[in-house]
Structure formats: C-alpha cells, structure tokens
C-alpha cells in the first residue's frame, strides 16, 4: 500500500512541473487521482506530445492546484490546474480532475479524470455548461481502498460509461478484486487493478492510456505515430 508521501513523490517526478497542492495531510483517495492524472500526462509526454499546465483562466502555471472534490470545469472560483496535451498535427486535448460532464440522459456525472478536446473544454467555459460526455477521449474511474471493495463499484462504473459514452474508459484501483475484474472483462471494459508507483500494473495502465491516444490520433492525425 503506497503512502500519501510516496504518491506525492511519484506525482512530482512524473509531472516535473513545480509545486503541487497535495501534502502529507491530503486524503489518499485525492492524491491517488493525482497519481493517475500524472501517469496520463507522462504517457503523452513520453510519446512525443507537448504538455503544458494552465489554471482556470488559461494562464500557464508552475504551481499545480488539484481538485479534491467534484466541480464544474468552467468554474473560476479556485485556480485549479489542468494539463494541455498537444500531439503533432492533432487538435489539443485537456486533462481535468474531478469535473462534471453531461450524459446522454442530460444528467450530470462526475469524472474522476477526464481527457477531452480543448475545443469542447473551451465551449464549456464560454457557455458556462458542463462538457458533453460523448466528446470525452478518455474517462478514468479511480478507486483507492485499504481493504476489499465490492462489485457495486464496477456496476456504477458500467452505468456511468453507458450514459457518458466516451471514446475510451478505464477503471483503475490500488488494490485488487477478482469479482470486479471478471465483471468488467465480461463487458470488454478496460480495467487495471493493483496500480501503484513503480508496479508492473502502472506500466500496463500506461499502455492502455497510449491506446486511447492512438485511437484519437487515428481520427485526427493519422500520420502521427506514437
């Protein structure tokens, strides 16, 4: 089981961006989401993308402030940070923590981590509405538990995915559950369990993230190889 300090150390190493808003008193589940965010950013960078960090006003920042509760992407109350990912020849993407999206039912859903086109994020900010879940390139459900967790989490994720209808989705946890693995595998959902710093599973997760980026690039910049 990774400690909060270990997770923070890995986040700082992966992002290489300056100070982060987590500290030793932060909730492990919040910091774990930041760790998975960092793996997404590091995967993009490793495969040739340019990565920058911006606050809610669109200004570049080296002090990364992460959400610790759900909120609206377009909110400017706090200077929360998002990452901007730019692959050669493709429209920019943004990576956000803990923001709402609108599902096909017009119901709001929280995404632990959301990767979406910057154009859709701009529309959200301009109109003051939640982005459309159907435009998501990737959503990630992050679960940090110190003991076993139940099948209900996988069922909730399946319902979330069905209403959001993203291009790609991932269920990620720091621990394992054979029932959740079987449930999601039977539905062809991407699932990586036991994902902690420096684990083989963290590498497997990055391979799944790369797959999502490849799918995006195949539609928008087919000549870009990652």
mmCIF file of C-alpha atoms in Angstrom:
data_model
loop_
_atom_site.group_PDB
_atom_site.id
_atom_site.type_symbol
_atom_site.label_atom_id
_atom_site.label_comp_id
_atom_site.label_asym_id
_atom_site.label_seq_id
_atom_site.Cartn_x
_atom_site.Cartn_y
_atom_site.Cartn_z
ATOM 1 C CA UNK A 1 0.000 0.000 0.000
ATOM 2 C CA UNK A 2 1.546 3.295 -1.111
ATOM 3 C CA UNK A 3 1.561 6.127 1.414
ATOM 4 C CA UNK A 4 0.439 9.660 0.623
ATOM 5 C CA UNK A 5 4.044 10.866 0.664
ATOM 6 C CA UNK A 6 5.088 8.128 -1.766
ATOM 7 C CA UNK A 7 2.266 9.057 -4.123
ATOM 8 C CA UNK A 8 3.166 12.750 -3.935
ATOM 9 C CA UNK A 9 6.808 11.944 -4.686
ATOM 10 C CA UNK A 10 5.775 9.994 -7.766
ATOM 11 C CA UNK A 11 3.434 12.775 -8.921
ATOM 12 C CA UNK A 12 6.214 15.354 -8.663
ATOM 13 C CA UNK A 13 8.596 13.059 -10.524
ATOM 14 C CA UNK A 14 6.151 12.299 -13.334
ATOM 15 C CA UNK A 15 4.910 15.865 -13.831
ATOM 16 C CA UNK A 16 8.249 17.636 -13.374
ATOM 17 C CA UNK A 17 6.319 20.888 -13.244
ATOM 18 C CA UNK A 18 6.999 22.505 -9.882
ATOM 19 C CA UNK A 19 4.964 22.583 -6.684
ATOM 20 C CA UNK A 20 1.771 20.569 -6.268
ATOM 21 C CA UNK A 21 -1.098 21.327 -3.892
ATOM 22 C CA UNK A 22 -1.010 17.947 -2.108
ATOM 23 C CA UNK A 23 0.776 17.458 1.211
ATOM 24 C CA UNK A 24 1.046 14.824 3.931
ATOM 25 C CA UNK A 25 -2.401 15.719 5.280
ATOM 26 C CA UNK A 26 -4.145 15.212 1.933
ATOM 27 C CA UNK A 27 -6.669 12.409 1.579
ATOM 28 C CA UNK A 28 -5.128 9.296 -0.037
ATOM 29 C CA UNK A 29 -8.028 8.951 -2.491
ATOM 30 C CA UNK A 30 -7.457 12.508 -3.755
ATOM 31 C CA UNK A 31 -3.719 12.040 -4.129
ATOM 32 C CA UNK A 32 -4.287 8.719 -5.894
ATOM 33 C CA UNK A 33 -6.344 10.520 -8.540
ATOM 34 C CA UNK A 34 -3.446 12.943 -8.945
ATOM 35 C CA UNK A 35 -1.100 9.996 -9.409
ATOM 36 C CA UNK A 36 -3.245 8.577 -12.229
ATOM 37 C CA UNK A 37 -3.500 12.075 -13.759
ATOM 38 C CA UNK A 38 0.297 12.151 -13.703
ATOM 39 C CA UNK A 39 0.541 8.800 -15.484
ATOM 40 C CA UNK A 40 -1.690 10.125 -18.273
ATOM 41 C CA UNK A 41 0.422 13.249 -18.680
ATOM 42 C CA UNK A 42 3.690 11.294 -18.536
ATOM 43 C CA UNK A 43 2.419 8.833 -21.158
ATOM 44 C CA UNK A 44 1.583 11.656 -23.546
ATOM 45 C CA UNK A 45 4.956 13.314 -22.990
ATOM 46 C CA UNK A 46 6.822 10.038 -23.469
ATOM 47 C CA UNK A 47 5.162 9.599 -26.843
ATOM 48 C CA UNK A 48 6.081 12.991 -28.213
ATOM 49 C CA UNK A 49 3.317 15.305 -27.011
ATOM 50 C CA UNK A 50 3.991 18.788 -25.723
ATOM 51 C CA UNK A 51 2.471 19.203 -22.252
ATOM 52 C CA UNK A 52 1.714 22.491 -20.518
ATOM 53 C CA UNK A 53 -0.245 23.336 -17.358
ATOM 54 C CA UNK A 54 -2.850 26.073 -17.126
ATOM 55 C CA UNK A 55 -5.154 27.472 -14.467
ATOM 56 C CA UNK A 56 -8.869 28.151 -14.878
ATOM 57 C CA UNK A 57 -8.116 31.491 -16.538
ATOM 58 C CA UNK A 58 -5.978 29.869 -19.223
ATOM 59 C CA UNK A 59 -2.725 31.224 -17.833
ATOM 60 C CA UNK A 60 0.333 28.947 -17.715
ATOM 61 C CA UNK A 61 1.256 27.887 -14.194
ATOM 62 C CA UNK A 62 4.037 26.021 -12.418
ATOM 63 C CA UNK A 63 2.057 25.663 -9.177
ATOM 64 C CA UNK A 64 -0.388 22.832 -9.742
ATOM 65 C CA UNK A 65 -3.624 23.078 -7.774
ATOM 66 C CA UNK A 66 -5.759 19.941 -7.944
ATOM 67 C CA UNK A 67 -9.421 19.448 -7.109
ATOM 68 C CA UNK A 68 -10.265 17.358 -4.062
ATOM 69 C CA UNK A 69 -13.981 17.300 -4.767
ATOM 70 C CA UNK A 70 -16.246 17.418 -7.808
ATOM 71 C CA UNK A 71 -16.776 20.717 -9.573
ATOM 72 C CA UNK A 72 -17.507 22.388 -12.872
ATOM 73 C CA UNK A 73 -14.808 22.698 -15.497
ATOM 74 C CA UNK A 74 -15.921 26.257 -16.223
ATOM 75 C CA UNK A 75 -15.771 27.420 -12.595
ATOM 76 C CA UNK A 76 -13.237 30.159 -11.825
ATOM 77 C CA UNK A 77 -13.719 30.229 -8.049
ATOM 78 C CA UNK A 78 -10.443 28.387 -7.409
ATOM 79 C CA UNK A 79 -7.317 28.385 -9.638
ATOM 80 C CA UNK A 80 -7.478 24.664 -10.381
ATOM 81 C CA UNK A 81 -4.957 23.261 -12.819
ATOM 82 C CA UNK A 82 -5.477 21.231 -15.961
ATOM 83 C CA UNK A 83 -2.951 19.829 -18.409
ATOM 84 C CA UNK A 84 -2.918 20.680 -22.109
ATOM 85 C CA UNK A 85 -1.610 17.911 -24.362
ATOM 86 C CA UNK A 86 -0.614 18.637 -27.957
ATOM 87 C CA UNK A 87 0.362 15.883 -30.363
ATOM 88 C CA UNK A 88 1.797 16.800 -33.767
ATOM 89 C CA UNK A 89 -0.960 17.655 -36.237
ATOM 90 C CA UNK A 90 -3.856 16.948 -33.856
ATOM 91 C CA UNK A 91 -6.207 19.305 -32.012
ATOM 92 C CA UNK A 92 -5.141 19.894 -28.427
ATOM 93 C CA UNK A 93 -6.508 17.839 -25.547
ATOM 94 C CA UNK A 94 -7.092 18.818 -21.925
ATOM 95 C CA UNK A 95 -6.841 16.619 -18.822
ATOM 96 C CA UNK A 96 -9.019 17.539 -15.828
ATOM 97 C CA UNK A 97 -9.540 16.120 -12.357
ATOM 98 C CA UNK A 98 -12.964 15.790 -10.723
ATOM 99 C CA UNK A 99 -15.205 17.616 -13.186
ATOM 100 C CA UNK A 100 -18.805 17.083 -14.253
ATOM 101 C CA UNK A 101 -19.908 16.038 -17.719
ATOM 102 C CA UNK A 102 -23.379 15.752 -19.215
ATOM 103 C CA UNK A 103 -24.540 12.273 -20.160
ATOM 104 C CA UNK A 104 -26.923 11.288 -22.944
ATOM 105 C CA UNK A 105 -29.720 11.417 -20.340
ATOM 106 C CA UNK A 106 -28.788 15.079 -19.700
ATOM 107 C CA UNK A 107 -27.827 14.085 -16.167
ATOM 108 C CA UNK A 108 -24.547 15.367 -14.723
ATOM 109 C CA UNK A 109 -21.873 12.808 -13.842
ATOM 110 C CA UNK A 110 -18.547 13.310 -12.092
ATOM 111 C CA UNK A 111 -15.457 12.065 -13.895
ATOM 112 C CA UNK A 112 -12.501 11.378 -11.621
ATOM 113 C CA UNK A 113 -10.261 12.088 -14.613
ATOM 114 C CA UNK A 114 -11.454 13.474 -17.927
ATOM 115 C CA UNK A 115 -9.488 13.802 -21.163
ATOM 116 C CA UNK A 116 -11.344 15.802 -23.797
ATOM 117 C CA UNK A 117 -10.666 18.030 -26.796
ATOM 118 C CA UNK A 118 -9.632 21.553 -25.836
ATOM 119 C CA UNK A 119 -12.339 22.810 -28.185
ATOM 120 C CA UNK A 120 -15.018 21.109 -26.052
ATOM 121 C CA UNK A 121 -13.440 22.496 -22.867
ATOM 122 C CA UNK A 122 -13.432 25.997 -24.381
ATOM 123 C CA UNK A 123 -17.123 25.620 -25.223
ATOM 124 C CA UNK A 124 -17.815 24.651 -21.611
ATOM 125 C CA UNK A 125 -16.002 27.741 -20.345
ATOM 126 C CA UNK A 126 -17.626 30.081 -22.863
ATOM 127 C CA UNK A 127 -21.174 28.860 -22.262
ATOM 128 C CA UNK A 128 -20.869 28.006 -18.560
ATOM 129 C CA UNK A 129 -22.105 24.453 -19.050
ATOM 130 C CA UNK A 130 -20.690 21.004 -18.372
ATOM 131 C CA UNK A 131 -18.897 19.441 -21.355
ATOM 132 C CA UNK A 132 -20.620 16.642 -23.233
ATOM 133 C CA UNK A 133 -19.536 13.220 -22.056
ATOM 134 C CA UNK A 134 -19.853 11.884 -25.589
ATOM 135 C CA UNK A 135 -16.921 14.107 -26.580
ATOM 136 C CA UNK A 136 -14.589 12.567 -23.981
ATOM 137 C CA UNK A 137 -11.489 10.928 -25.405
ATOM 138 C CA UNK A 138 -10.942 9.087 -22.112
ATOM 139 C CA UNK A 139 -12.590 8.868 -18.703
ATOM 140 C CA UNK A 140 -10.897 7.195 -15.745
ATOM 141 C CA UNK A 141 -12.600 5.965 -12.600
ATOM 142 C CA UNK A 142 -10.055 5.875 -9.743
ATOM 143 C CA UNK A 143 -10.573 3.832 -6.586
ATOM 144 C CA UNK A 144 -8.213 3.897 -3.606
ATOM 145 C CA UNK A 145 -9.042 1.390 -0.877
ATOM 146 C CA UNK A 146 -7.199 -0.019 2.139
ATOM 147 C CA UNK A 147 -9.393 -3.131 2.144
ATOM 148 C CA UNK A 148 -11.511 -5.136 -0.274
ATOM 149 C CA UNK A 149 -14.081 -3.255 -2.315
ATOM 150 C CA UNK A 150 -17.369 -4.503 -3.722
ATOM 151 C CA UNK A 151 -18.840 -5.299 -7.101
ATOM 152 C CA UNK A 152 -21.179 -2.325 -6.762
ATOM 153 C CA UNK A 153 -18.353 -0.001 -7.807
ATOM 154 C CA UNK A 154 -17.994 -1.833 -11.126
ATOM 155 C CA UNK A 155 -21.754 -1.748 -11.710
ATOM 156 C CA UNK A 156 -21.776 2.001 -11.048
ATOM 157 C CA UNK A 157 -18.899 2.444 -13.486
ATOM 158 C CA UNK A 158 -20.755 0.488 -16.153
ATOM 159 C CA UNK A 159 -23.803 2.711 -15.706
ATOM 160 C CA UNK A 160 -21.620 5.822 -15.870
ATOM 161 C CA UNK A 161 -19.938 4.624 -19.048
ATOM 162 C CA UNK A 162 -23.265 3.753 -20.680
ATOM 163 C CA UNK A 163 -24.650 7.256 -20.148
ATOM 164 C CA UNK A 164 -21.462 9.182 -20.934
ATOM 165 C CA UNK A 165 -20.450 7.073 -23.966
ATOM 166 C CA UNK A 166 -16.807 8.178 -24.121
ATOM 167 C CA UNK A 167 -14.324 7.098 -26.765
ATOM 168 C CA UNK A 168 -12.375 5.138 -24.115
ATOM 169 C CA UNK A 169 -12.774 4.345 -20.439
ATOM 170 C CA UNK A 170 -10.615 2.881 -17.677
ATOM 171 C CA UNK A 171 -11.366 1.544 -14.213
ATOM 172 C CA UNK A 172 -8.275 1.825 -12.002
ATOM 173 C CA UNK A 173 -7.599 0.820 -8.406
ATOM 174 C CA UNK A 174 -4.683 0.486 -5.999
ATOM 175 C CA UNK A 175 -5.918 -2.911 -4.859
ATOM 176 C CA UNK A 176 -7.496 -5.966 -6.458
ATOM 177 C CA UNK A 177 -10.909 -7.548 -6.723
ATOM 178 C CA UNK A 178 -11.433 -10.721 -8.741
ATOM 179 C CA UNK A 179 -15.185 -10.107 -8.979
ATOM 180 C CA UNK A 180 -14.704 -6.609 -10.392
ATOM 181 C CA UNK A 181 -12.094 -7.880 -12.838
ATOM 182 C CA UNK A 182 -14.442 -10.622 -14.074
ATOM 183 C CA UNK A 183 -17.433 -8.273 -14.292
ATOM 184 C CA UNK A 184 -15.639 -5.634 -16.352
ATOM 185 C CA UNK A 185 -13.751 -8.135 -18.500
ATOM 186 C CA UNK A 186 -17.047 -9.792 -19.473
ATOM 187 C CA UNK A 187 -18.171 -6.397 -20.788
ATOM 188 C CA UNK A 188 -14.872 -5.636 -22.564
ATOM 189 C CA UNK A 189 -14.116 -2.715 -20.273
ATOM 190 C CA UNK A 190 -10.520 -1.687 -19.632
ATOM 191 C CA UNK A 191 -9.604 -2.411 -16.020
ATOM 192 C CA UNK A 192 -6.236 -2.163 -14.260
ATOM 193 C CA UNK A 193 -6.007 -3.160 -10.613
ATOM 194 C CA UNK A 194 -3.060 -3.012 -8.192
ATOM 195 C CA UNK A 195 -1.815 0.176 -9.867
ATOM 196 C CA UNK A 196 0.725 1.780 -7.530
ATOM 197 C CA UNK A 197 4.012 3.610 -8.142
ATOM 198 C CA UNK A 198 6.716 1.526 -9.836
ATOM 199 C CA UNK A 199 4.453 -1.507 -10.241
ATOM 200 C CA UNK A 200 4.120 -3.579 -13.426
ATOM 201 C CA UNK A 201 0.447 -2.623 -13.395
ATOM 202 C CA UNK A 202 1.358 1.073 -13.685
ATOM 203 C CA UNK A 203 3.145 0.176 -16.906
ATOM 204 C CA UNK A 204 0.120 -1.787 -18.133
ATOM 205 C CA UNK A 205 -2.058 1.214 -17.395
ATOM 206 C CA UNK A 206 0.203 3.489 -19.426
ATOM 207 C CA UNK A 207 -0.109 1.050 -22.336
ATOM 208 C CA UNK A 208 -3.903 1.362 -22.103
ATOM 209 C CA UNK A 209 -3.624 5.163 -21.979
ATOM 210 C CA UNK A 210 -1.400 5.096 -25.064
ATOM 211 C CA UNK A 211 -4.067 3.013 -26.818
ATOM 212 C CA UNK A 212 -6.644 5.741 -26.126
ATOM 213 C CA UNK A 213 -4.309 8.405 -27.518
ATOM 214 C CA UNK A 214 -3.623 6.243 -30.601
ATOM 215 C CA UNK A 215 -7.348 5.940 -31.231
ATOM 216 C CA UNK A 216 -7.711 9.718 -31.021
ATOM 217 C CA UNK A 217 -4.787 10.308 -33.360
ATOM 218 C CA UNK A 218 -6.048 7.769 -35.903
ATOM 219 C CA UNK A 219 -9.049 10.056 -36.424
ATOM 220 C CA UNK A 220 -7.376 13.449 -36.216
ATOM 221 C CA UNK A 221 -3.727 12.996 -37.203
ATOM 222 C CA UNK A 222 -3.276 9.549 -38.820
ATOM 223 C CA UNK A 223 0.260 10.364 -39.917
ATOM 224 C CA UNK A 224 1.351 10.880 -36.297
ATOM 225 C CA UNK A 225 2.784 7.641 -34.931
ATOM 226 C CA UNK A 226 3.146 7.007 -31.203
#
